[in-house]
Amino acid sequence: MNLKKTILAVFILFFSLYGYSQKLVEVWRTGPTMQTPESVYYDADLDVIFVANINENPSEKDGNGYITQLNPDGTVKEMKWVTGLSAPKGMAIFEGKLYVSDIDELVEIDISKKQIVKRYPAPESIFLNDVAACKNGNIFVSDTRTGKIHILEDGIFSVWMDNDELSDVNGLYTENGQLYIGSQKLQVADLKTKELKTLRSDCNGIDGLEKDNKDNFVFSNWAGRIYYLDGDQLTKLWDSTAEKINTADVFFAKKLDLLLVPTFFDNQVVAYRIEK
């Protein structure tokens, strides 16, 4: 092999190992002003970040949970924008309504009125968690403790999928007629046929499940890890398990090009840019 070919081979090897790896770069943080923030959601039309504050116990119906509104730079727009919740977790928006899971019910909030307008009980549910909205208005909600996925369809809240493969189900993401499902593994279900397929089985417990502006998955483990999935290449972007700083239900704000991370017991929301 001549010198030019040798240099080229080394160059290609270097970039295959190092040149395309992603990393998180902090852009801003709120400071410890939240109260057990579990989930975040950015609305591009309103240019507002919603934060679901459990405020202590994630399983107790104590009525002290609330939703905060942040500006895109992380400053507080309104700390207690809507109250009257117990342990709000996953959120999604459809046609001016914010849907929030709250232990054993799905709560519908009219954004313009800043008030709860309806509650949808889920009998026999235990720990409703993530929420995802389809373009047709169907709202999907995971129940981590029962391993079920619920659906709000035409005003009726019911079980959509009950499958032994959904143990520890949490993060949800929907697009193009498919529901991506995060648990100990990453799965996808066809919304029409309910056919369920496993995409990866080495995910260690998915909490927030998102896609970035490059159509790649970004997901978190509650214990304090964030992963990036580019094709078949899984990269760990973050690990704060040693510091016991959680990475709960993350959200990728595509308009801002930011990954928003609620730190749960650390009581902050941190915004990161994913860079190479």
Short mmCIF file of the C-alpha atoms (twelve columns), coordinates in Angstrom:
data_MODEL
# 
_entry.id   MODEL 
# 
loop_
_atom_site.group_PDB 
_atom_site.id 
_atom_site.type_symbol 
_atom_site.label_atom_id 
_atom_site.label_alt_id 
_atom_site.label_comp_id 
_atom_site.label_asym_id 
_atom_site.label_seq_id 
_atom_site.Cartn_x 
_atom_site.Cartn_y 
_atom_site.Cartn_z 
_atom_site.pdbx_PDB_model_num 
ATOM 1   C CA . MET A 1   0.000   0.000  0.000  1 
ATOM 2   C CA . ASN A 2   1.487   3.366  -0.984 1 
ATOM 3   C CA . LEU A 3   1.681   6.387  1.332  1 
ATOM 4   C CA . LYS A 4   -1.415  8.154  -0.080 1 
ATOM 5   C CA . LYS A 5   -3.563  5.076  0.361  1 
ATOM 6   C CA . THR A 6   -2.244  4.593  3.897  1 
ATOM 7   C CA . ILE A 7   -3.075  8.195  4.858  1 
ATOM 8   C CA . LEU A 8   -6.533  7.863  3.314  1 
ATOM 9   C CA . ALA A 9   -7.207  4.626  5.208  1 
ATOM 10  C CA . VAL A 10  -6.160  6.222  8.510  1 
ATOM 11  C CA . PHE A 11  -8.316  9.272  7.748  1 
ATOM 12  C CA . ILE A 12  -11.374 7.126  7.046  1 
ATOM 13  C CA . LEU A 13  -10.779 5.025  10.170 1 
ATOM 14  C CA . PHE A 14  -10.430 8.146  12.346 1 
ATOM 15  C CA . PHE A 15  -13.693 9.661  11.185 1 
ATOM 16  C CA . SER A 16  -15.529 6.364  11.376 1 
ATOM 17  C CA . LEU A 17  -14.522 6.145  15.038 1 
ATOM 18  C CA . TYR A 18  -14.587 9.783  16.110 1 
ATOM 19  C CA . GLY A 19  -15.784 12.097 13.401 1 
ATOM 20  C CA . TYR A 20  -19.462 11.279 13.541 1 
ATOM 21  C CA . SER A 21  -20.020 10.767 17.263 1 
ATOM 22  C CA . GLN A 22  -22.587 13.056 18.866 1 
ATOM 23  C CA . LYS A 23  -22.342 14.929 22.134 1 
ATOM 24  C CA . LEU A 24  -24.567 17.156 24.247 1 
ATOM 25  C CA . VAL A 25  -23.689 20.816 24.671 1 
ATOM 26  C CA . GLU A 26  -25.583 22.712 27.352 1 
ATOM 27  C CA . VAL A 27  -27.406 25.851 26.178 1 
ATOM 28  C CA . TRP A 28  -29.342 26.840 29.299 1 
ATOM 29  C CA . ARG A 29  -30.814 25.524 32.532 1 
ATOM 30  C CA . THR A 30  -33.603 26.776 34.757 1 
ATOM 31  C CA . GLY A 31  -31.812 26.194 38.025 1 
ATOM 32  C CA . PRO A 32  -33.557 24.235 40.814 1 
ATOM 33  C CA . THR A 33  -36.793 26.203 40.566 1 
ATOM 34  C CA . MET A 34  -39.027 23.358 39.358 1 
ATOM 35  C CA . GLN A 35  -40.674 20.832 41.685 1 
ATOM 36  C CA . THR A 36  -40.059 17.255 40.581 1 
ATOM 37  C CA . PRO A 37  -40.360 17.990 36.844 1 
ATOM 38  C CA . GLU A 38  -41.181 14.758 34.987 1 
ATOM 39  C CA . SER A 39  -41.990 15.886 31.469 1 
ATOM 40  C CA . VAL A 40  -41.490 18.795 29.063 1 
ATOM 41  C CA . TYR A 41  -43.265 19.720 25.834 1 
ATOM 42  C CA . TYR A 42  -42.492 22.563 23.429 1 
ATOM 43  C CA . ASP A 43  -45.301 24.075 21.346 1 
ATOM 44  C CA . ALA A 44  -43.787 25.694 18.253 1 
ATOM 45  C CA . ASP A 45  -46.922 27.735 17.450 1 
ATOM 46  C CA . LEU A 46  -47.093 29.306 20.903 1 
ATOM 47  C CA . ASP A 47  -43.283 29.298 21.289 1 
ATOM 48  C CA . VAL A 48  -43.756 28.040 24.846 1 
ATOM 49  C CA . ILE A 49  -42.305 25.152 26.844 1 
ATOM 50  C CA . PHE A 50  -44.694 23.305 29.164 1 
ATOM 51  C CA . VAL A 51  -43.254 21.561 32.239 1 
ATOM 52  C CA . ALA A 52  -45.187 18.952 34.215 1 
ATOM 53  C CA . ASN A 53  -44.271 19.349 37.890 1 
ATOM 54  C CA . ILE A 54  -45.223 16.348 40.030 1 
ATOM 55  C CA . ASN A 55  -44.227 18.231 43.181 1 
ATOM 56  C CA . GLU A 56  -43.083 15.303 45.337 1 
ATOM 57  C CA . ASN A 57  -44.771 11.873 45.121 1 
ATOM 58  C CA . PRO A 58  -45.268 10.509 41.558 1 
ATOM 59  C CA . SER A 59  -47.983 8.058  42.662 1 
ATOM 60  C CA . GLU A 60  -49.973 10.017 45.246 1 
ATOM 61  C CA . LYS A 61  -53.252 11.773 44.472 1 
ATOM 62  C CA . ASP A 62  -52.391 14.825 46.559 1 
ATOM 63  C CA . GLY A 63  -53.593 17.577 44.210 1 
ATOM 64  C CA . ASN A 64  -50.373 19.596 44.444 1 
ATOM 65  C CA . GLY A 65  -49.053 19.004 40.909 1 
ATOM 66  C CA . TYR A 66  -49.021 21.779 38.319 1 
ATOM 67  C CA . ILE A 67  -47.904 22.875 34.864 1 
ATOM 68  C CA . THR A 68  -45.267 25.561 34.336 1 
ATOM 69  C CA . GLN A 69  -44.738 27.628 31.197 1 
ATOM 70  C CA . LEU A 70  -41.185 28.516 30.189 1 
ATOM 71  C CA . ASN A 71  -39.929 30.862 27.500 1 
ATOM 72  C CA . PRO A 72  -37.665 29.335 24.808 1 
ATOM 73  C CA . ASP A 73  -34.595 30.649 26.674 1 
ATOM 74  C CA . GLY A 74  -35.559 28.774 29.848 1 
ATOM 75  C CA . THR A 75  -36.857 31.750 31.819 1 
ATOM 76  C CA . VAL A 76  -40.149 31.288 33.627 1 
ATOM 77  C CA . LYS A 77  -43.182 32.668 31.818 1 
ATOM 78  C CA . GLU A 78  -45.676 31.488 34.443 1 
ATOM 79  C CA . MET A 79  -44.690 29.134 37.253 1 
ATOM 80  C CA . LYS A 80  -48.107 27.764 38.183 1 
ATOM 81  C CA . TRP A 81  -49.874 28.169 34.852 1 
ATOM 82  C CA . VAL A 82  -52.407 25.414 35.628 1 
ATOM 83  C CA . THR A 83  -52.854 23.726 39.015 1 
ATOM 84  C CA . GLY A 84  -55.247 21.081 40.329 1 
ATOM 85  C CA . LEU A 85  -53.232 18.061 39.202 1 
ATOM 86  C CA . SER A 86  -51.668 15.373 41.366 1 
ATOM 87  C CA . ALA A 87  -48.675 13.866 39.583 1 
ATOM 88  C CA . PRO A 88  -48.671 15.150 35.988 1 
ATOM 89  C CA . LYS A 89  -46.327 13.309 33.661 1 
ATOM 90  C CA . GLY A 90  -46.467 12.917 29.846 1 
ATOM 91  C CA . MET A 91  -47.979 15.678 27.697 1 
ATOM 92  C CA . ALA A 92  -49.166 16.204 24.131 1 
ATOM 93  C CA . ILE A 93  -51.061 18.945 22.289 1 
ATOM 94  C CA . PHE A 94  -53.835 18.693 19.734 1 
ATOM 95  C CA . GLU A 95  -55.968 21.579 18.445 1 
ATOM 96  C CA . GLY A 96  -55.415 23.925 21.359 1 
ATOM 97  C CA . LYS A 97  -55.753 21.306 24.074 1 
ATOM 98  C CA . LEU A 98  -52.944 20.071 26.289 1 
ATOM 99  C CA . TYR A 99  -53.401 16.437 27.302 1 
ATOM 100 C CA . VAL A 100 -51.626 15.365 30.493 1 
ATOM 101 C CA . SER A 101 -51.448 11.951 32.154 1 
ATOM 102 C CA . ASP A 102 -52.176 12.068 35.879 1 
ATOM 103 C CA . ILE A 103 -51.840 8.686  37.656 1 
ATOM 104 C CA . ASP A 104 -55.168 7.100  36.657 1 
ATOM 105 C CA . GLU A 105 -56.731 9.672  34.355 1 
ATOM 106 C CA . LEU A 106 -56.002 11.744 31.283 1 
ATOM 107 C CA . VAL A 107 -56.538 15.458 31.856 1 
ATOM 108 C CA . GLU A 108 -57.553 17.831 29.065 1 
ATOM 109 C CA . ILE A 109 -56.516 21.483 29.452 1 
ATOM 110 C CA . ASP A 110 -57.815 24.290 27.264 1 
ATOM 111 C CA . ILE A 111 -54.648 26.267 26.606 1 
ATOM 112 C CA . SER A 112 -56.332 29.575 25.728 1 
ATOM 113 C CA . LYS A 113 -58.533 29.429 28.837 1 
ATOM 114 C CA . LYS A 114 -55.736 28.148 31.115 1 
ATOM 115 C CA . GLN A 115 -58.061 25.663 32.744 1 
ATOM 116 C CA . ILE A 116 -58.854 21.974 33.030 1 
ATOM 117 C CA . VAL A 117 -61.944 21.262 30.940 1 
ATOM 118 C CA . LYS A 118 -62.231 17.485 31.171 1 
ATOM 119 C CA . ARG A 119 -60.863 14.436 32.939 1 
ATOM 120 C CA . TYR A 120 -60.902 10.959 31.408 1 
ATOM 121 C CA . PRO A 121 -60.647 8.219  34.069 1 
ATOM 122 C CA . ALA A 122 -58.877 4.988  33.155 1 
ATOM 123 C CA . PRO A 123 -60.371 2.247  35.356 1 
ATOM 124 C CA . GLU A 124 -57.823 -0.230 36.707 1 
ATOM 125 C CA . SER A 125 -54.911 1.907  35.531 1 
ATOM 126 C CA . ILE A 126 -52.084 2.454  38.016 1 
ATOM 127 C CA . PHE A 127 -49.349 4.673  36.594 1 
ATOM 128 C CA . LEU A 128 -50.318 6.487  33.404 1 
ATOM 129 C CA . ASN A 129 -47.111 7.873  32.005 1 
ATOM 130 C CA . ASP A 130 -46.239 9.124  28.520 1 
ATOM 131 C CA . VAL A 131 -48.678 10.734 26.064 1 
ATOM 132 C CA . ALA A 132 -48.558 11.004 22.268 1 
ATOM 133 C CA . ALA A 133 -51.002 12.653 19.861 1 
ATOM 134 C CA . CYS A 134 -51.751 11.529 16.308 1 
ATOM 135 C CA . LYS A 135 -52.595 13.943 13.511 1 
ATOM 136 C CA . ASN A 136 -56.159 12.565 13.481 1 
ATOM 137 C CA . GLY A 137 -56.630 13.558 17.122 1 
ATOM 138 C CA . ASN A 138 -56.225 10.159 18.759 1 
ATOM 139 C CA . ILE A 139 -54.300 10.411 22.023 1 
ATOM 140 C CA . PHE A 140 -52.205 7.461  23.219 1 
ATOM 141 C CA . VAL A 141 -51.185 6.990  26.858 1 
ATOM 142 C CA . SER A 142 -48.899 4.353  28.360 1 
ATOM 143 C CA . ASP A 143 -49.436 2.698  31.749 1 
ATOM 144 C CA . THR A 144 -46.052 1.563  32.983 1 
ATOM 145 C CA . ARG A 145 -47.325 -0.541 35.884 1 
ATOM 146 C CA . THR A 146 -49.959 -2.528 33.962 1 
ATOM 147 C CA . GLY A 147 -48.127 -2.786 30.630 1 
ATOM 148 C CA . LYS A 148 -51.067 -1.343 28.678 1 
ATOM 149 C CA . ILE A 149 -51.516 1.451  26.166 1 
ATOM 150 C CA . HIS A 150 -54.726 3.485  26.344 1 
ATOM 151 C CA . ILE A 151 -56.337 5.582  23.633 1 
ATOM 152 C CA . LEU A 152 -58.618 8.618  23.677 1 
ATOM 153 C CA . GLU A 153 -60.697 8.313  20.525 1 
ATOM 154 C CA . ASP A 154 -63.893 10.239 19.807 1 
ATOM 155 C CA . GLY A 155 -64.167 11.227 23.457 1 
ATOM 156 C CA . ILE A 156 -63.851 7.657  24.774 1 
ATOM 157 C CA . PHE A 157 -60.800 6.637  26.824 1 
ATOM 158 C CA . SER A 158 -60.119 2.899  26.664 1 
ATOM 159 C CA . VAL A 159 -57.389 0.257  26.462 1 
ATOM 160 C CA . TRP A 160 -55.890 0.122  22.962 1 
ATOM 161 C CA . MET A 161 -53.247 -2.551 23.468 1 
ATOM 162 C CA . ASP A 162 -52.710 -5.115 26.213 1 
ATOM 163 C CA . ASN A 163 -49.758 -7.289 25.286 1 
ATOM 164 C CA . ASP A 164 -47.235 -9.318 27.283 1 
ATOM 165 C CA . GLU A 165 -44.524 -7.660 25.167 1 
ATOM 166 C CA . LEU A 166 -45.348 -4.250 26.678 1 
ATOM 167 C CA . SER A 167 -43.886 -4.830 30.127 1 
ATOM 168 C CA . ASP A 168 -42.643 -1.534 31.657 1 
ATOM 169 C CA . VAL A 169 -44.045 0.443  28.711 1 
ATOM 170 C CA . ASN A 170 -43.329 4.166  28.924 1 
ATOM 171 C CA . GLY A 171 -42.133 6.447  26.101 1 
ATOM 172 C CA . LEU A 172 -44.405 6.942  23.079 1 
ATOM 173 C CA . TYR A 173 -43.789 8.622  19.719 1 
ATOM 174 C CA . THR A 174 -46.161 8.581  16.752 1 
ATOM 175 C CA . GLU A 175 -45.767 9.402  13.068 1 
ATOM 176 C CA . ASN A 176 -46.834 8.090  9.653  1 
ATOM 177 C CA . GLY A 177 -49.426 5.657  10.956 1 
ATOM 178 C CA . GLN A 178 -47.057 4.070  13.453 1 
ATOM 179 C CA . LEU A 179 -46.694 4.212  17.220 1 
ATOM 180 C CA . TYR A 180 -43.146 3.814  18.500 1 
ATOM 181 C CA . ILE A 181 -43.099 2.334  21.975 1 
ATOM 182 C CA . GLY A 182 -40.311 2.506  24.543 1 
ATOM 183 C CA . SER A 183 -39.837 0.069  27.408 1 
ATOM 184 C CA . GLN A 184 -36.764 -2.064 28.065 1 
ATOM 185 C CA . LYS A 185 -36.743 -2.208 24.273 1 
ATOM 186 C CA . LEU A 186 -37.807 -0.076 21.313 1 
ATOM 187 C CA . GLN A 187 -40.873 -1.376 19.486 1 
ATOM 188 C CA . VAL A 188 -43.227 -0.122 16.804 1 
ATOM 189 C CA . ALA A 189 -46.921 -0.854 16.320 1 
ATOM 190 C CA . ASP A 190 -48.983 -0.306 13.180 1 
ATOM 191 C CA . LEU A 191 -51.921 1.893  14.169 1 
ATOM 192 C CA . LYS A 192 -54.353 0.049  11.908 1 
ATOM 193 C CA . THR A 193 -53.363 -3.585 12.349 1 
ATOM 194 C CA . LYS A 194 -51.712 -3.284 15.800 1 
ATOM 195 C CA . GLU A 195 -48.899 -5.478 14.516 1 
ATOM 196 C CA . LEU A 196 -46.041 -5.141 16.992 1 
ATOM 197 C CA . LYS A 197 -42.356 -5.376 16.051 1 
ATOM 198 C CA . THR A 198 -39.179 -5.055 18.107 1 
ATOM 199 C CA . LEU A 199 -36.566 -2.689 16.667 1 
ATOM 200 C CA . ARG A 200 -33.967 -2.906 19.459 1 
ATOM 201 C CA . SER A 201 -33.824 -4.879 22.679 1 
ATOM 202 C CA . ASP A 202 -30.860 -3.171 24.404 1 
ATOM 203 C CA . CYS A 203 -32.442 0.115  25.494 1 
ATOM 204 C CA . ASN A 204 -32.248 -0.262 29.307 1 
ATOM 205 C CA . GLY A 205 -35.649 1.291  29.999 1 
ATOM 206 C CA . ILE A 206 -36.840 4.098  27.721 1 
ATOM 207 C CA . ASP A 207 -38.492 7.086  29.389 1 
ATOM 208 C CA . GLY A 208 -38.717 9.951  26.878 1 
ATOM 209 C CA . LEU A 209 -38.724 8.904  23.217 1 
ATOM 210 C CA . GLU A 210 -38.169 11.545 20.531 1 
ATOM 211 C CA . LYS A 211 -36.749 12.208 17.065 1 
ATOM 212 C CA . ASP A 212 -34.382 15.027 16.178 1 
ATOM 213 C CA . ASN A 213 -34.191 17.167 13.045 1 
ATOM 214 C CA . LYS A 214 -32.226 14.414 11.293 1 
ATOM 215 C CA . ASP A 215 -35.024 11.887 11.869 1 
ATOM 216 C CA . ASN A 216 -32.932 9.951  14.390 1 
ATOM 217 C CA . PHE A 217 -34.242 8.718  17.715 1 
ATOM 218 C CA . VAL A 218 -33.148 10.317 20.977 1 
ATOM 219 C CA . PHE A 219 -34.298 8.645  24.173 1 
ATOM 220 C CA . SER A 220 -33.682 8.826  27.884 1 
ATOM 221 C CA . ASN A 221 -33.408 6.388  30.758 1 
ATOM 222 C CA . TRP A 222 -34.894 7.830  33.927 1 
ATOM 223 C CA . ALA A 223 -31.846 6.822  35.967 1 
ATOM 224 C CA . GLY A 224 -29.702 9.408  34.150 1 
ATOM 225 C CA . ARG A 225 -28.779 8.339  30.617 1 
ATOM 226 C CA . ILE A 226 -29.517 9.748  27.171 1 
ATOM 227 C CA . TYR A 227 -28.984 7.769  23.972 1 
ATOM 228 C CA . TYR A 228 -28.863 8.643  20.279 1 
ATOM 229 C CA . LEU A 229 -29.875 6.107  17.652 1 
ATOM 230 C CA . ASP A 230 -28.545 6.796  14.144 1 
ATOM 231 C CA . GLY A 231 -29.525 3.853  11.969 1 
ATOM 232 C CA . ASP A 232 -28.111 0.867  13.829 1 
ATOM 233 C CA . GLN A 233 -25.536 2.941  15.709 1 
ATOM 234 C CA . LEU A 234 -26.521 3.520  19.345 1 
ATOM 235 C CA . THR A 235 -24.477 6.205  21.143 1 
ATOM 236 C CA . LYS A 236 -24.686 7.158  24.802 1 
ATOM 237 C CA . LEU A 237 -24.738 10.951 24.870 1 
ATOM 238 C CA . TRP A 238 -25.063 11.438 28.591 1 
ATOM 239 C CA . ASP A 239 -24.660 9.597  31.872 1 
ATOM 240 C CA . SER A 240 -25.391 11.304 35.172 1 
ATOM 241 C CA . THR A 241 -26.213 8.132  37.125 1 
ATOM 242 C CA . ALA A 242 -23.177 8.574  39.386 1 
ATOM 243 C CA . GLU A 243 -24.415 12.041 40.361 1 
ATOM 244 C CA . LYS A 244 -27.960 10.622 40.784 1 
ATOM 245 C CA . ILE A 245 -29.362 13.249 38.422 1 
ATOM 246 C CA . ASN A 246 -32.298 11.813 36.526 1 
ATOM 247 C CA . THR A 247 -33.111 12.313 32.869 1 
ATOM 248 C CA . ALA A 248 -36.881 11.883 32.754 1 
ATOM 249 C CA . ASP A 249 -39.322 12.432 29.854 1 
ATOM 250 C CA . VAL A 250 -37.190 14.391 27.379 1 
ATOM 251 C CA . PHE A 251 -38.556 16.376 24.428 1 
ATOM 252 C CA . PHE A 252 -36.801 17.428 21.224 1 
ATOM 253 C CA . ALA A 253 -37.923 20.931 20.207 1 
ATOM 254 C CA . LYS A 254 -37.284 20.840 16.455 1 
ATOM 255 C CA . LYS A 255 -37.864 24.540 15.850 1 
ATOM 256 C CA . LEU A 256 -35.316 25.413 18.550 1 
ATOM 257 C CA . ASP A 257 -33.058 22.467 17.704 1 
ATOM 258 C CA . LEU A 258 -32.833 21.719 21.426 1 
ATOM 259 C CA . LEU A 259 -33.187 18.617 23.552 1 
ATOM 260 C CA . LEU A 260 -35.126 19.549 26.690 1 
ATOM 261 C CA . VAL A 261 -34.373 17.416 29.747 1 
ATOM 262 C CA . PRO A 262 -36.335 17.436 33.041 1 
ATOM 263 C CA . THR A 263 -34.092 16.263 35.880 1 
ATOM 264 C CA . PHE A 264 -36.855 15.089 38.258 1 
ATOM 265 C CA . PHE A 265 -35.460 15.128 41.837 1 
ATOM 266 C CA . ASP A 266 -32.791 17.633 40.746 1 
ATOM 267 C CA . ASN A 267 -35.672 20.068 40.064 1 
ATOM 268 C CA . GLN A 268 -34.399 21.581 36.834 1 
ATOM 269 C CA . VAL A 269 -35.012 21.648 33.111 1 
ATOM 270 C CA . VAL A 270 -31.824 21.677 31.028 1 
ATOM 271 C CA . ALA A 271 -31.601 22.436 27.306 1 
ATOM 272 C CA . TYR A 272 -28.898 20.803 25.198 1 
ATOM 273 C CA . ARG A 273 -27.817 21.013 21.601 1 
ATOM 274 C CA . ILE A 274 -26.784 17.757 19.964 1 
ATOM 275 C CA . GLU A 275 -23.487 18.335 18.193 1 
ATOM 276 C CA . LYS A 276 -20.847 16.220 16.487 1 
# 
